[in-house]
Amino acid sequence: MKKPRAYIRTVPVEQIFDHPEATLASDLVVAGAVLLSWGTRVEEIGATEKQRQSILRKLENAGIREVNLKFGAEEMDTEEITAIMQSLDATVHMVDFETNERILRGLAGTFDAPPEEGKPFSGEGLFAVADMIEAELARTSQVLMSLNEPRNHEEYLYVHSFNVSLLAGYLARRVQSLDAASAPFPEGFVRAAIVAGLCFDLGKLLIPKDVLGSPRKLTPEEFSLVRHHSLHSEELARKAGITDPLVLAAIRSHHEQFDGKGYPAGLRGKQIPLPASIVHVADAFDALTTNRIYKSAVSVKEALNVILYYSGEHFDPDVCRCFISGIGFYPPGSVVRLSDERIATVVSASEGNMLQPKVCVTDEKGARVPLDLSGSKIYIKECLQIERKKVYSPALKAYGEI
């Protein structure tokens, strides 16, 4: 499961000493000089009450009315989150831990057999993994909490493929259920998205590792090599015995863009196969929320903002609508401030109610308590900013692997 990170909260300057456990999230500058440095713990500011009041006066006289403080987000392991979610809804399940491990081991074996060594990919192995993912998706509503975090660069490709397969299968099921009345879906539509999610990046095994994971700007030749990975992925999938045209089309076209500026064929709008559009969104979301050599992960909410930003440009807007409506405005893992001033962690979205998710709060005894905001008078007052080490801008278009 991808772990939460620290969050940043803006507080009135007069309340800074109410949070001794926090640290300053930025330098506080008075008269051109740093009065208090970024990273200073609040409890270390001023040894006496008189000194603290003096610091407050200096800040207020300098026109500083608010201060950004960093708080450590409390981490909850998978079992604890599952227990909390099931206390709110007994039907909630996450991907089974043992199944998750079997899938990862199976994919590791597949992706550790480079094509250049003459070891063909096992179509049977990929289909077995797809069977397990399809079975888990039939019982799993919390797909975001089931995503895996690669421990190192070597694991990224197969862990990313597993995550994309989970997300693509979840999204395909959702698209099918919401649009079933307006358009017939071909048999095996969901399974095609799952298999495509497993195979869409196989072609990257043909790219030198020093190119694929390079933090530097690629040369034109290297850029061209990377852009051909979708065609190589399709070729390797065919050699593995995959013949389903829906799967092959999704693999080939997962970097096509809704505005026609993608590759390899420059398809536009609904010319792009729907499974390809689904894999495109799933790929972008997981890439955004995963640490890489050349960028830090962003929060789930920031990733959704990027997808929304590029809806109708890079991504199919109908697919984006289904994805965002399923996850909600406050996706699992978001740190929020409630109307009663308590800090809570979102654990699951409420279907049909994107503004009132299910959350977890800590009571006065330190115990974590589930709270369903739907139908409650308590509401989310603020979604707190998640700390990240590198600045991310949608204009960087850093979500894709190109």
mmCIF file of C-alpha atoms in Angstrom:
data_model
loop_
_atom_site.group_PDB
_atom_site.id
_atom_site.type_symbol
_atom_site.label_atom_id
_atom_site.label_comp_id
_atom_site.label_asym_id
_atom_site.label_seq_id
_atom_site.Cartn_x
_atom_site.Cartn_y
_atom_site.Cartn_z
ATOM 1 C CA MET A 1 0.000 0.000 0.000
ATOM 2 C CA LYS A 2 1.218 3.502 -0.778
ATOM 3 C CA LYS A 3 1.993 5.296 2.475
ATOM 4 C CA PRO A 4 0.684 8.717 3.563
ATOM 5 C CA ARG A 5 3.104 11.573 4.001
ATOM 6 C CA ALA A 6 3.320 14.681 6.141
ATOM 7 C CA TYR A 7 0.779 17.427 5.537
ATOM 8 C CA ILE A 8 0.979 21.211 5.735
ATOM 9 C CA ARG A 9 -1.642 23.329 7.442
ATOM 10 C CA THR A 10 -1.955 27.115 7.482
ATOM 11 C CA VAL A 11 -2.749 28.531 10.934
ATOM 12 C CA PRO A 12 -3.188 32.101 12.237
ATOM 13 C CA VAL A 13 0.111 33.382 13.580
ATOM 14 C CA GLU A 14 -1.303 33.799 17.102
ATOM 15 C CA GLN A 15 -2.053 30.036 17.170
ATOM 16 C CA ILE A 16 1.439 28.877 16.242
ATOM 17 C CA PHE A 17 2.320 27.855 19.809
ATOM 18 C CA ASP A 18 -0.841 25.748 20.068
ATOM 19 C CA HIS A 19 0.950 23.163 17.922
ATOM 20 C CA PRO A 20 4.249 22.281 19.636
ATOM 21 C CA GLU A 21 4.483 19.009 17.689
ATOM 22 C CA ALA A 22 4.605 20.793 14.315
ATOM 23 C CA THR A 23 7.568 22.228 12.405
ATOM 24 C CA LEU A 24 7.779 25.349 10.264
ATOM 25 C CA ALA A 25 7.081 24.599 6.603
ATOM 26 C CA SER A 26 8.838 27.758 5.377
ATOM 27 C CA ASP A 27 11.233 30.459 6.558
ATOM 28 C CA LEU A 28 9.665 33.380 8.429
ATOM 29 C CA VAL A 29 11.378 36.550 7.241
ATOM 30 C CA VAL A 30 11.254 39.869 9.110
ATOM 31 C CA ALA A 31 12.957 43.036 7.792
ATOM 32 C CA GLY A 32 14.856 41.052 5.176
ATOM 33 C CA ALA A 33 16.323 38.578 7.667
ATOM 34 C CA VAL A 34 15.215 35.063 8.596
ATOM 35 C CA LEU A 35 13.687 35.213 12.049
ATOM 36 C CA LEU A 36 12.673 31.543 12.166
ATOM 37 C CA SER A 37 14.038 28.900 9.802
ATOM 38 C CA TRP A 38 12.193 26.224 7.843
ATOM 39 C CA GLY A 39 12.170 22.915 9.740
ATOM 40 C CA THR A 40 12.289 24.470 13.231
ATOM 41 C CA ARG A 41 10.080 22.626 15.705
ATOM 42 C CA VAL A 42 7.500 24.903 17.306
ATOM 43 C CA GLU A 43 8.303 23.563 20.780
ATOM 44 C CA GLU A 44 11.874 24.836 20.314
ATOM 45 C CA ILE A 45 10.823 28.423 19.567
ATOM 46 C CA GLY A 46 11.298 30.664 22.610
ATOM 47 C CA ALA A 47 12.421 29.289 25.956
ATOM 48 C CA THR A 48 9.955 31.425 27.947
ATOM 49 C CA GLU A 49 6.478 32.805 27.470
ATOM 50 C CA LYS A 50 7.965 36.317 27.312
ATOM 51 C CA GLN A 51 10.235 35.303 24.413
ATOM 52 C CA ARG A 52 7.346 33.661 22.565
ATOM 53 C CA GLN A 53 5.199 36.767 22.897
ATOM 54 C CA SER A 54 8.091 38.875 21.604
ATOM 55 C CA ILE A 55 8.371 36.633 18.532
ATOM 56 C CA LEU A 56 4.634 36.906 17.917
ATOM 57 C CA ARG A 57 4.790 40.707 18.052
ATOM 58 C CA LYS A 58 7.671 40.760 15.545
ATOM 59 C CA LEU A 59 5.750 38.542 13.160
ATOM 60 C CA GLU A 60 2.547 40.562 13.474
ATOM 61 C CA ASN A 61 4.414 43.875 13.083
ATOM 62 C CA ALA A 62 5.960 42.471 9.885
ATOM 63 C CA GLY A 63 2.466 41.845 8.536
ATOM 64 C CA ILE A 64 2.662 38.069 8.895
ATOM 65 C CA ARG A 65 -0.837 36.922 9.727
ATOM 66 C CA GLU A 66 -0.599 33.214 8.893
ATOM 67 C CA VAL A 67 2.083 30.537 9.205
ATOM 68 C CA ASN A 68 2.491 27.235 7.335
ATOM 69 C CA LEU A 69 3.123 24.351 9.735
ATOM 70 C CA LYS A 70 4.065 20.793 8.844
ATOM 71 C CA PHE A 71 2.461 17.911 10.713
ATOM 72 C CA GLY A 72 3.381 14.245 10.511
ATOM 73 C CA ALA A 73 0.574 12.147 9.066
ATOM 74 C CA GLU A 74 -0.075 9.088 11.206
ATOM 75 C CA GLU A 75 0.602 5.916 9.256
ATOM 76 C CA MET A 76 -1.870 3.032 9.406
ATOM 77 C CA ASP A 77 -1.008 -0.409 8.149
ATOM 78 C CA THR A 78 -3.205 -2.304 5.699
ATOM 79 C CA GLU A 79 -4.849 -4.482 8.340
ATOM 80 C CA GLU A 80 -5.822 -1.475 10.464
ATOM 81 C CA ILE A 81 -7.288 0.417 7.519
ATOM 82 C CA THR A 82 -9.227 -2.659 6.423
ATOM 83 C CA ALA A 83 -10.656 -3.079 9.931
ATOM 84 C CA ILE A 84 -11.732 0.568 10.034
ATOM 85 C CA MET A 85 -13.371 0.399 6.616
ATOM 86 C CA GLN A 86 -15.174 -2.833 7.449
ATOM 87 C CA SER A 87 -16.507 -1.301 10.658
ATOM 88 C CA LEU A 88 -18.153 1.312 8.425
ATOM 89 C CA ASP A 89 -19.193 -1.132 5.707
ATOM 90 C CA ALA A 90 -18.948 -4.889 6.215
ATOM 91 C CA THR A 91 -18.914 -5.472 2.444
ATOM 92 C CA VAL A 92 -15.631 -3.577 1.957
ATOM 93 C CA HIS A 93 -12.638 -5.684 1.015
ATOM 94 C CA MET A 94 -9.110 -4.991 -0.170
ATOM 95 C CA VAL A 95 -6.976 -7.220 -2.343
ATOM 96 C CA ASP A 96 -6.077 -10.313 -0.325
ATOM 97 C CA PHE A 97 -2.512 -10.051 0.998
ATOM 98 C CA GLU A 98 -1.450 -13.548 -0.042
ATOM 99 C CA THR A 99 -2.989 -13.102 -3.494
ATOM 100 C CA ASN A 100 -1.194 -9.773 -3.804
ATOM 101 C CA GLU A 101 2.139 -11.474 -3.033
ATOM 102 C CA ARG A 102 1.493 -14.306 -5.512
ATOM 103 C CA ILE A 103 0.702 -11.797 -8.244
ATOM 104 C CA LEU A 104 3.859 -9.791 -7.568
ATOM 105 C CA ARG A 105 6.008 -12.930 -7.555
ATOM 106 C CA GLY A 106 4.448 -14.052 -10.819
ATOM 107 C CA LEU A 107 5.028 -10.709 -12.494
ATOM 108 C CA ALA A 108 8.569 -10.479 -11.161
ATOM 109 C CA GLY A 109 9.332 -13.810 -12.832
ATOM 110 C CA THR A 110 7.808 -12.646 -16.106
ATOM 111 C CA PHE A 111 9.526 -9.273 -16.190
ATOM 112 C CA ASP A 112 12.863 -10.769 -15.116
ATOM 113 C CA ALA A 113 13.064 -12.712 -18.397
ATOM 114 C CA PRO A 114 14.424 -10.095 -20.817
ATOM 115 C CA PRO A 115 13.509 -10.750 -24.480
ATOM 116 C CA GLU A 116 17.106 -10.291 -25.577
ATOM 117 C CA GLU A 117 18.039 -13.409 -23.610
ATOM 118 C CA GLY A 118 15.697 -15.484 -25.729
ATOM 119 C CA LYS A 119 13.306 -16.338 -22.913
ATOM 120 C CA PRO A 120 9.765 -15.913 -24.265
ATOM 121 C CA PHE A 121 7.147 -14.363 -22.060
ATOM 122 C CA SER A 122 4.684 -16.796 -20.595
ATOM 123 C CA GLY A 123 1.220 -16.042 -21.877
ATOM 124 C CA GLU A 124 -0.121 -18.660 -19.480
ATOM 125 C CA GLY A 125 1.598 -16.890 -16.591
ATOM 126 C CA LEU A 126 0.077 -13.542 -17.546
ATOM 127 C CA PHE A 127 -3.376 -15.090 -17.939
ATOM 128 C CA ALA A 128 -3.086 -16.718 -14.501
ATOM 129 C CA VAL A 129 -2.240 -13.339 -12.973
ATOM 130 C CA ALA A 130 -5.157 -11.746 -14.860
ATOM 131 C CA ASP A 131 -7.484 -14.411 -13.439
ATOM 132 C CA MET A 132 -6.400 -13.546 -9.887
ATOM 133 C CA ILE A 133 -6.808 -9.798 -10.472
ATOM 134 C CA GLU A 134 -10.243 -10.250 -12.038
ATOM 135 C CA ALA A 135 -11.375 -12.380 -9.076
ATOM 136 C CA GLU A 136 -10.092 -9.804 -6.575
ATOM 137 C CA LEU A 137 -11.775 -6.910 -8.398
ATOM 138 C CA ALA A 138 -15.092 -8.750 -8.169
ATOM 139 C CA ARG A 139 -14.871 -8.471 -4.365
ATOM 140 C CA THR A 140 -12.682 -5.379 -3.908
ATOM 141 C CA SER A 141 -14.085 -1.851 -3.797
ATOM 142 C CA GLN A 142 -11.005 -0.158 -2.300
ATOM 143 C CA VAL A 143 -8.618 -0.422 -5.225
ATOM 144 C CA LEU A 144 -6.594 2.671 -4.241
ATOM 145 C CA MET A 145 -5.671 1.161 -0.885
ATOM 146 C CA SER A 146 -4.575 -2.016 -2.675
ATOM 147 C CA LEU A 147 -1.927 -0.339 -4.840
ATOM 148 C CA ASN A 148 1.673 -1.337 -4.214
ATOM 149 C CA GLU A 149 4.764 0.828 -3.743
ATOM 150 C CA PRO A 150 7.948 -0.386 -5.490
ATOM 151 C CA ARG A 151 10.867 -0.640 -3.084
ATOM 152 C CA ASN A 152 13.448 0.273 -5.713
ATOM 153 C CA HIS A 153 13.906 1.151 -9.384
ATOM 154 C CA GLU A 154 14.313 -2.508 -10.359
ATOM 155 C CA GLU A 155 10.808 -3.331 -9.105
ATOM 156 C CA TYR A 156 9.077 -0.372 -10.714
ATOM 157 C CA LEU A 157 8.115 -1.897 -14.060
ATOM 158 C CA TYR A 158 6.275 -4.962 -12.797
ATOM 159 C CA VAL A 159 4.795 -3.264 -9.702
ATOM 160 C CA HIS A 160 3.562 -0.415 -11.911
ATOM 161 C CA SER A 161 2.038 -2.943 -14.333
ATOM 162 C CA PHE A 162 0.200 -4.652 -11.474
ATOM 163 C CA ASN A 163 -1.121 -1.320 -10.213
ATOM 164 C CA VAL A 164 -2.209 -0.223 -13.692
ATOM 165 C CA SER A 165 -3.938 -3.563 -14.234
ATOM 166 C CA LEU A 166 -5.861 -3.161 -10.965
ATOM 167 C CA LEU A 167 -6.827 0.410 -11.775
ATOM 168 C CA ALA A 168 -7.734 -0.396 -15.389
ATOM 169 C CA GLY A 169 -9.896 -3.327 -14.316
ATOM 170 C CA TYR A 170 -11.612 -1.220 -11.661
ATOM 171 C CA LEU A 171 -12.203 1.607 -14.116
ATOM 172 C CA ALA A 172 -13.437 -0.725 -16.871
ATOM 173 C CA ARG A 173 -15.972 -2.249 -14.473
ATOM 174 C CA ARG A 174 -17.112 1.217 -13.495
ATOM 175 C CA VAL A 175 -17.372 2.489 -17.079
ATOM 176 C CA GLN A 176 -19.336 -0.604 -18.027
ATOM 177 C CA SER A 177 -21.763 -0.315 -15.097
ATOM 178 C CA LEU A 178 -22.411 3.418 -15.599
ATOM 179 C CA ASP A 179 -22.734 3.341 -19.393
ATOM 180 C CA ALA A 180 -24.258 -0.110 -19.939
ATOM 181 C CA ALA A 181 -27.618 1.364 -20.946
ATOM 182 C CA SER A 182 -26.182 3.752 -23.538
ATOM 183 C CA ALA A 183 -23.695 1.486 -25.306
ATOM 184 C CA PRO A 184 -23.184 -2.280 -25.612
ATOM 185 C CA PHE A 185 -19.834 -3.518 -24.372
ATOM 186 C CA PRO A 186 -18.010 -6.391 -26.057
ATOM 187 C CA GLU A 187 -17.669 -9.645 -24.165
ATOM 188 C CA GLY A 188 -14.507 -9.713 -22.095
ATOM 189 C CA PHE A 189 -14.236 -5.915 -21.937
ATOM 190 C CA VAL A 190 -13.109 -5.791 -18.293
ATOM 191 C CA ARG A 191 -10.687 -8.675 -18.707
ATOM 192 C CA ALA A 192 -9.187 -6.985 -21.773
ATOM 193 C CA ALA A 193 -8.411 -3.890 -19.683
ATOM 194 C CA ILE A 194 -6.815 -6.070 -16.981
ATOM 195 C CA VAL A 195 -4.591 -7.987 -19.406
ATOM 196 C CA ALA A 196 -3.647 -4.789 -21.259
ATOM 197 C CA GLY A 197 -2.642 -3.223 -17.943
ATOM 198 C CA LEU A 198 -0.287 -6.129 -17.326
ATOM 199 C CA CYS A 199 1.299 -5.980 -20.785
ATOM 200 C CA PHE A 200 1.232 -2.343 -21.893
ATOM 201 C CA ASP A 201 4.821 -1.634 -20.815
ATOM 202 C CA LEU A 202 6.498 -4.914 -21.810
ATOM 203 C CA GLY A 203 8.298 -3.056 -24.595
ATOM 204 C CA LYS A 204 10.262 -1.066 -22.037
ATOM 205 C CA LEU A 205 12.283 -4.202 -21.353
ATOM 206 C CA LEU A 206 13.909 -3.565 -24.738
ATOM 207 C CA ILE A 207 15.068 -0.099 -23.670
ATOM 208 C CA PRO A 208 18.480 0.229 -21.949
ATOM 209 C CA LYS A 209 18.060 0.814 -18.221
ATOM 210 C CA ASP A 210 20.317 3.873 -18.296
ATOM 211 C CA VAL A 211 17.851 5.464 -20.726
ATOM 212 C CA LEU A 212 14.608 4.345 -19.118
ATOM 213 C CA GLY A 213 15.500 5.520 -15.614
ATOM 214 C CA SER A 214 17.595 8.519 -16.534
ATOM 215 C CA PRO A 215 16.904 11.746 -14.588
ATOM 216 C CA ARG A 216 18.473 13.788 -17.406
ATOM 217 C CA LYS A 217 16.788 15.066 -20.544
ATOM 218 C CA LEU A 218 16.740 12.390 -23.231
ATOM 219 C CA THR A 219 18.453 12.860 -26.584
ATOM 220 C CA PRO A 220 16.186 12.868 -29.692
ATOM 221 C CA GLU A 221 17.309 9.301 -30.463
ATOM 222 C CA GLU A 222 16.559 8.100 -26.933
ATOM 223 C CA PHE A 223 13.226 9.917 -26.958
ATOM 224 C CA SER A 224 12.278 8.140 -30.176
ATOM 225 C CA LEU A 225 13.294 4.787 -28.669
ATOM 226 C CA VAL A 226 11.057 5.316 -25.658
ATOM 227 C CA ARG A 227 8.123 6.419 -27.819
ATOM 228 C CA HIS A 228 8.239 3.099 -29.681
ATOM 229 C CA HIS A 229 7.687 1.059 -26.534
ATOM 230 C CA SER A 230 3.929 0.704 -27.101
ATOM 231 C CA LEU A 231 4.505 -0.989 -30.479
ATOM 232 C CA HIS A 232 7.174 -3.245 -28.983
ATOM 233 C CA SER A 233 4.798 -4.101 -26.138
ATOM 234 C CA GLU A 234 2.143 -5.169 -28.639
ATOM 235 C CA GLU A 235 4.657 -7.328 -30.501
ATOM 236 C CA LEU A 236 5.823 -9.057 -27.315
ATOM 237 C CA ALA A 237 2.215 -9.615 -26.231
ATOM 238 C CA ARG A 238 1.473 -11.313 -29.568
ATOM 239 C CA LYS A 239 4.511 -13.557 -29.124
ATOM 240 C CA ALA A 240 3.221 -14.472 -25.669
ATOM 241 C CA GLY A 241 0.052 -15.797 -27.306
ATOM 242 C CA ILE A 242 -2.261 -12.852 -26.716
ATOM 243 C CA THR A 243 -4.662 -12.581 -29.649
ATOM 244 C CA ASP A 244 -7.614 -10.595 -28.258
ATOM 245 C CA PRO A 245 -7.918 -7.513 -30.520
ATOM 246 C CA LEU A 246 -9.230 -5.423 -27.597
ATOM 247 C CA VAL A 247 -6.099 -6.167 -25.566
ATOM 248 C CA LEU A 248 -3.716 -5.564 -28.464
ATOM 249 C CA ALA A 249 -5.430 -2.281 -29.367
ATOM 250 C CA ALA A 250 -5.223 -1.064 -25.769
ATOM 251 C CA ILE A 251 -1.518 -1.904 -25.578
ATOM 252 C CA ARG A 252 -0.739 -0.241 -28.902
ATOM 253 C CA SER A 253 -2.778 2.918 -28.285
ATOM 254 C CA HIS A 254 -2.363 3.621 -24.562
ATOM 255 C CA HIS A 255 -0.369 6.805 -25.334
ATOM 256 C CA GLU A 256 -2.833 8.205 -27.852
ATOM 257 C CA GLN A 257 -4.315 11.512 -26.683
ATOM 258 C CA PHE A 258 -7.881 12.744 -26.963
ATOM 259 C CA ASP A 259 -6.701 15.868 -28.852
ATOM 260 C CA GLY A 260 -4.861 13.768 -31.458
ATOM 261 C CA LYS A 261 -1.345 14.689 -30.294
ATOM 262 C CA GLY A 262 -0.414 11.274 -28.928
ATOM 263 C CA TYR A 263 1.351 8.323 -30.515
ATOM 264 C CA PRO A 264 1.936 6.048 -32.357
ATOM 265 C CA ALA A 265 -0.899 6.824 -34.806
ATOM 266 C CA GLY A 266 -2.160 10.243 -33.714
ATOM 267 C CA LEU A 267 -5.692 8.952 -33.102
ATOM 268 C CA ARG A 268 -8.225 11.519 -31.907
ATOM 269 C CA GLY A 269 -11.278 11.424 -29.622
ATOM 270 C CA LYS A 270 -13.408 8.310 -29.887
ATOM 271 C CA GLN A 271 -11.089 6.892 -32.561
ATOM 272 C CA ILE A 272 -9.029 5.725 -29.596
ATOM 273 C CA PRO A 273 -10.144 2.276 -28.368
ATOM 274 C CA LEU A 274 -11.906 2.620 -25.022
ATOM 275 C CA PRO A 275 -9.658 0.074 -23.239
ATOM 276 C CA ALA A 276 -6.647 2.152 -24.379
ATOM 277 C CA SER A 277 -8.170 5.323 -22.908
ATOM 278 C CA ILE A 278 -8.774 3.455 -19.655
ATOM 279 C CA VAL A 279 -5.183 2.173 -19.470
ATOM 280 C CA HIS A 280 -3.942 5.712 -20.274
ATOM 281 C CA VAL A 281 -5.697 7.183 -17.214
ATOM 282 C CA ALA A 282 -4.633 4.275 -14.988
ATOM 283 C CA ASP A 283 -1.007 4.590 -16.158
ATOM 284 C CA ALA A 284 -0.948 8.343 -15.559
ATOM 285 C CA PHE A 285 -2.501 8.093 -12.097
ATOM 286 C CA ASP A 286 -0.098 5.453 -10.820
ATOM 287 C CA ALA A 287 2.935 7.176 -12.372
ATOM 288 C CA LEU A 288 1.994 10.445 -10.682
ATOM 289 C CA THR A 289 1.590 8.880 -7.253
ATOM 290 C CA THR A 290 4.852 6.875 -7.361
ATOM 291 C CA ASN A 291 8.345 8.135 -6.551
ATOM 292 C CA ARG A 292 10.761 7.925 -9.478
ATOM 293 C CA ILE A 293 14.404 8.835 -9.983
ATOM 294 C CA TYR A 294 13.440 12.037 -11.784
ATOM 295 C CA LYS A 295 10.398 13.124 -9.743
ATOM 296 C CA SER A 296 8.726 12.743 -6.371
ATOM 297 C CA ALA A 297 5.249 11.322 -5.985
ATOM 298 C CA VAL A 298 2.312 13.680 -5.628
ATOM 299 C CA SER A 299 -0.737 13.054 -3.458
ATOM 300 C CA VAL A 300 -3.774 11.199 -4.761
ATOM 301 C CA LYS A 301 -5.744 14.442 -4.771
ATOM 302 C CA GLU A 302 -3.056 16.240 -6.775
ATOM 303 C CA ALA A 303 -2.953 13.348 -9.248
ATOM 304 C CA LEU A 304 -6.721 13.604 -9.710
ATOM 305 C CA ASN A 305 -6.343 17.348 -10.283
ATOM 306 C CA VAL A 306 -3.808 16.667 -13.057
ATOM 307 C CA ILE A 307 -6.102 14.137 -14.715
ATOM 308 C CA LEU A 308 -8.999 16.588 -14.488
ATOM 309 C CA TYR A 309 -6.757 19.371 -15.868
ATOM 310 C CA TYR A 310 -5.975 17.286 -18.964
ATOM 311 C CA SER A 311 -9.473 15.848 -19.424
ATOM 312 C CA GLY A 312 -10.524 16.408 -23.023
ATOM 313 C CA GLU A 313 -6.924 17.164 -24.013
ATOM 314 C CA HIS A 314 -4.864 14.100 -23.112
ATOM 315 C CA PHE A 315 -7.591 11.942 -21.609
ATOM 316 C CA ASP A 316 -11.055 10.811 -22.656
ATOM 317 C CA PRO A 317 -13.392 13.031 -20.566
ATOM 318 C CA ASP A 318 -15.916 10.214 -20.096
ATOM 319 C CA VAL A 319 -13.245 7.955 -18.634
ATOM 320 C CA CYS A 320 -12.022 10.787 -16.384
ATOM 321 C CA ARG A 321 -15.577 11.386 -15.167
ATOM 322 C CA CYS A 322 -16.005 7.733 -14.212
ATOM 323 C CA PHE A 323 -12.645 7.606 -12.452
ATOM 324 C CA ILE A 324 -13.037 10.787 -10.423
ATOM 325 C CA SER A 325 -16.667 10.111 -9.488
ATOM 326 C CA GLY A 326 -15.657 6.691 -8.159
ATOM 327 C CA ILE A 327 -12.816 7.988 -6.024
ATOM 328 C CA GLY A 328 -14.473 11.212 -4.876
ATOM 329 C CA PHE A 329 -13.230 14.749 -4.297
ATOM 330 C CA TYR A 330 -11.498 13.508 -1.144
ATOM 331 C CA PRO A 331 -9.791 10.257 -2.160
ATOM 332 C CA PRO A 332 -8.596 7.655 0.364
ATOM 333 C CA GLY A 333 -5.457 8.817 2.125
ATOM 334 C CA SER A 334 -6.409 12.516 2.025
ATOM 335 C CA VAL A 335 -5.785 14.415 5.262
ATOM 336 C CA VAL A 336 -8.663 16.779 6.031
ATOM 337 C CA ARG A 337 -9.762 19.212 8.719
ATOM 338 C CA LEU A 338 -13.359 18.736 9.835
ATOM 339 C CA SER A 339 -15.870 21.407 10.799
ATOM 340 C CA ASP A 340 -15.288 20.535 14.481
ATOM 341 C CA GLU A 341 -11.538 21.215 13.922
ATOM 342 C CA ARG A 342 -10.471 17.578 14.222
ATOM 343 C CA ILE A 343 -7.930 16.240 11.734
ATOM 344 C CA ALA A 344 -9.082 13.120 9.895
ATOM 345 C CA THR A 345 -7.822 10.711 7.255
ATOM 346 C CA VAL A 346 -10.201 9.707 4.468
ATOM 347 C CA VAL A 347 -10.496 5.911 4.265
ATOM 348 C CA SER A 348 -13.114 5.479 1.523
ATOM 349 C CA ALA A 349 -15.442 7.408 -0.729
ATOM 350 C CA SER A 350 -19.213 7.277 -0.370
ATOM 351 C CA GLU A 351 -20.783 6.143 -3.629
ATOM 352 C CA GLY A 352 -22.906 8.938 -5.059
ATOM 353 C CA ASN A 353 -21.690 11.421 -2.456
ATOM 354 C CA MET A 354 -18.271 12.793 -3.369
ATOM 355 C CA LEU A 355 -18.306 15.476 -0.645
ATOM 356 C CA GLN A 356 -18.954 13.287 2.417
ATOM 357 C CA PRO A 357 -16.558 10.322 2.536
ATOM 358 C CA LYS A 358 -15.864 7.896 5.344
ATOM 359 C CA VAL A 359 -12.986 9.076 7.546
ATOM 360 C CA CYS A 360 -10.899 8.048 10.539
ATOM 361 C CA VAL A 361 -10.308 10.372 13.496
ATOM 362 C CA THR A 362 -8.261 9.992 16.677
ATOM 363 C CA ASP A 363 -10.169 10.318 19.940
ATOM 364 C CA GLU A 364 -8.924 11.850 23.200
ATOM 365 C CA LYS A 365 -7.463 8.474 24.275
ATOM 366 C CA GLY A 366 -5.428 8.144 21.075
ATOM 367 C CA ALA A 367 -7.644 5.445 19.584
ATOM 368 C CA ARG A 368 -8.603 5.632 15.907
ATOM 369 C CA VAL A 369 -12.343 5.889 15.403
ATOM 370 C CA PRO A 370 -14.244 5.515 12.102
ATOM 371 C CA LEU A 371 -16.726 8.210 11.124
ATOM 372 C CA ASP A 372 -19.145 8.226 8.191
ATOM 373 C CA LEU A 373 -19.751 11.851 7.181
ATOM 374 C CA SER A 374 -22.721 11.069 4.939
ATOM 375 C CA GLY A 375 -25.801 12.086 6.865
ATOM 376 C CA SER A 376 -23.648 13.723 9.543
ATOM 377 C CA LYS A 377 -23.709 17.391 10.525
ATOM 378 C CA ILE A 378 -19.901 17.319 10.514
ATOM 379 C CA TYR A 379 -18.380 18.254 7.184
ATOM 380 C CA ILE A 380 -14.954 18.684 5.644
ATOM 381 C CA LYS A 381 -13.765 22.235 6.148
ATOM 382 C CA GLU A 382 -10.390 21.950 4.430
ATOM 383 C CA CYS A 383 -8.275 19.421 2.555
ATOM 384 C CA LEU A 384 -4.773 19.881 3.923
ATOM 385 C CA GLN A 385 -1.797 20.272 1.653
ATOM 386 C CA ILE A 386 0.487 17.240 1.455
ATOM 387 C CA GLU A 387 4.188 17.923 1.769
ATOM 388 C CA ARG A 388 6.289 16.981 -1.228
ATOM 389 C CA LYS A 389 10.005 17.406 -1.739
ATOM 390 C CA LYS A 390 9.856 18.622 -5.330
ATOM 391 C CA VAL A 391 7.539 21.200 -6.834
ATOM 392 C CA TYR A 392 5.156 19.695 -9.389
ATOM 393 C CA SER A 393 3.363 21.625 -12.081
ATOM 394 C CA PRO A 394 0.875 20.157 -14.567
ATOM 395 C CA ALA A 395 2.700 22.078 -17.250
ATOM 396 C CA LEU A 396 5.688 19.779 -16.774
ATOM 397 C CA LYS A 397 3.557 16.902 -18.117
ATOM 398 C CA ALA A 398 5.582 14.595 -15.907
ATOM 399 C CA TYR A 399 2.907 11.980 -15.456
ATOM 400 C CA GLY A 400 3.757 9.876 -18.492
ATOM 401 C CA GLU A 401 6.787 7.799 -19.274
ATOM 402 C CA ILE A 402 6.572 9.465 -22.742
#
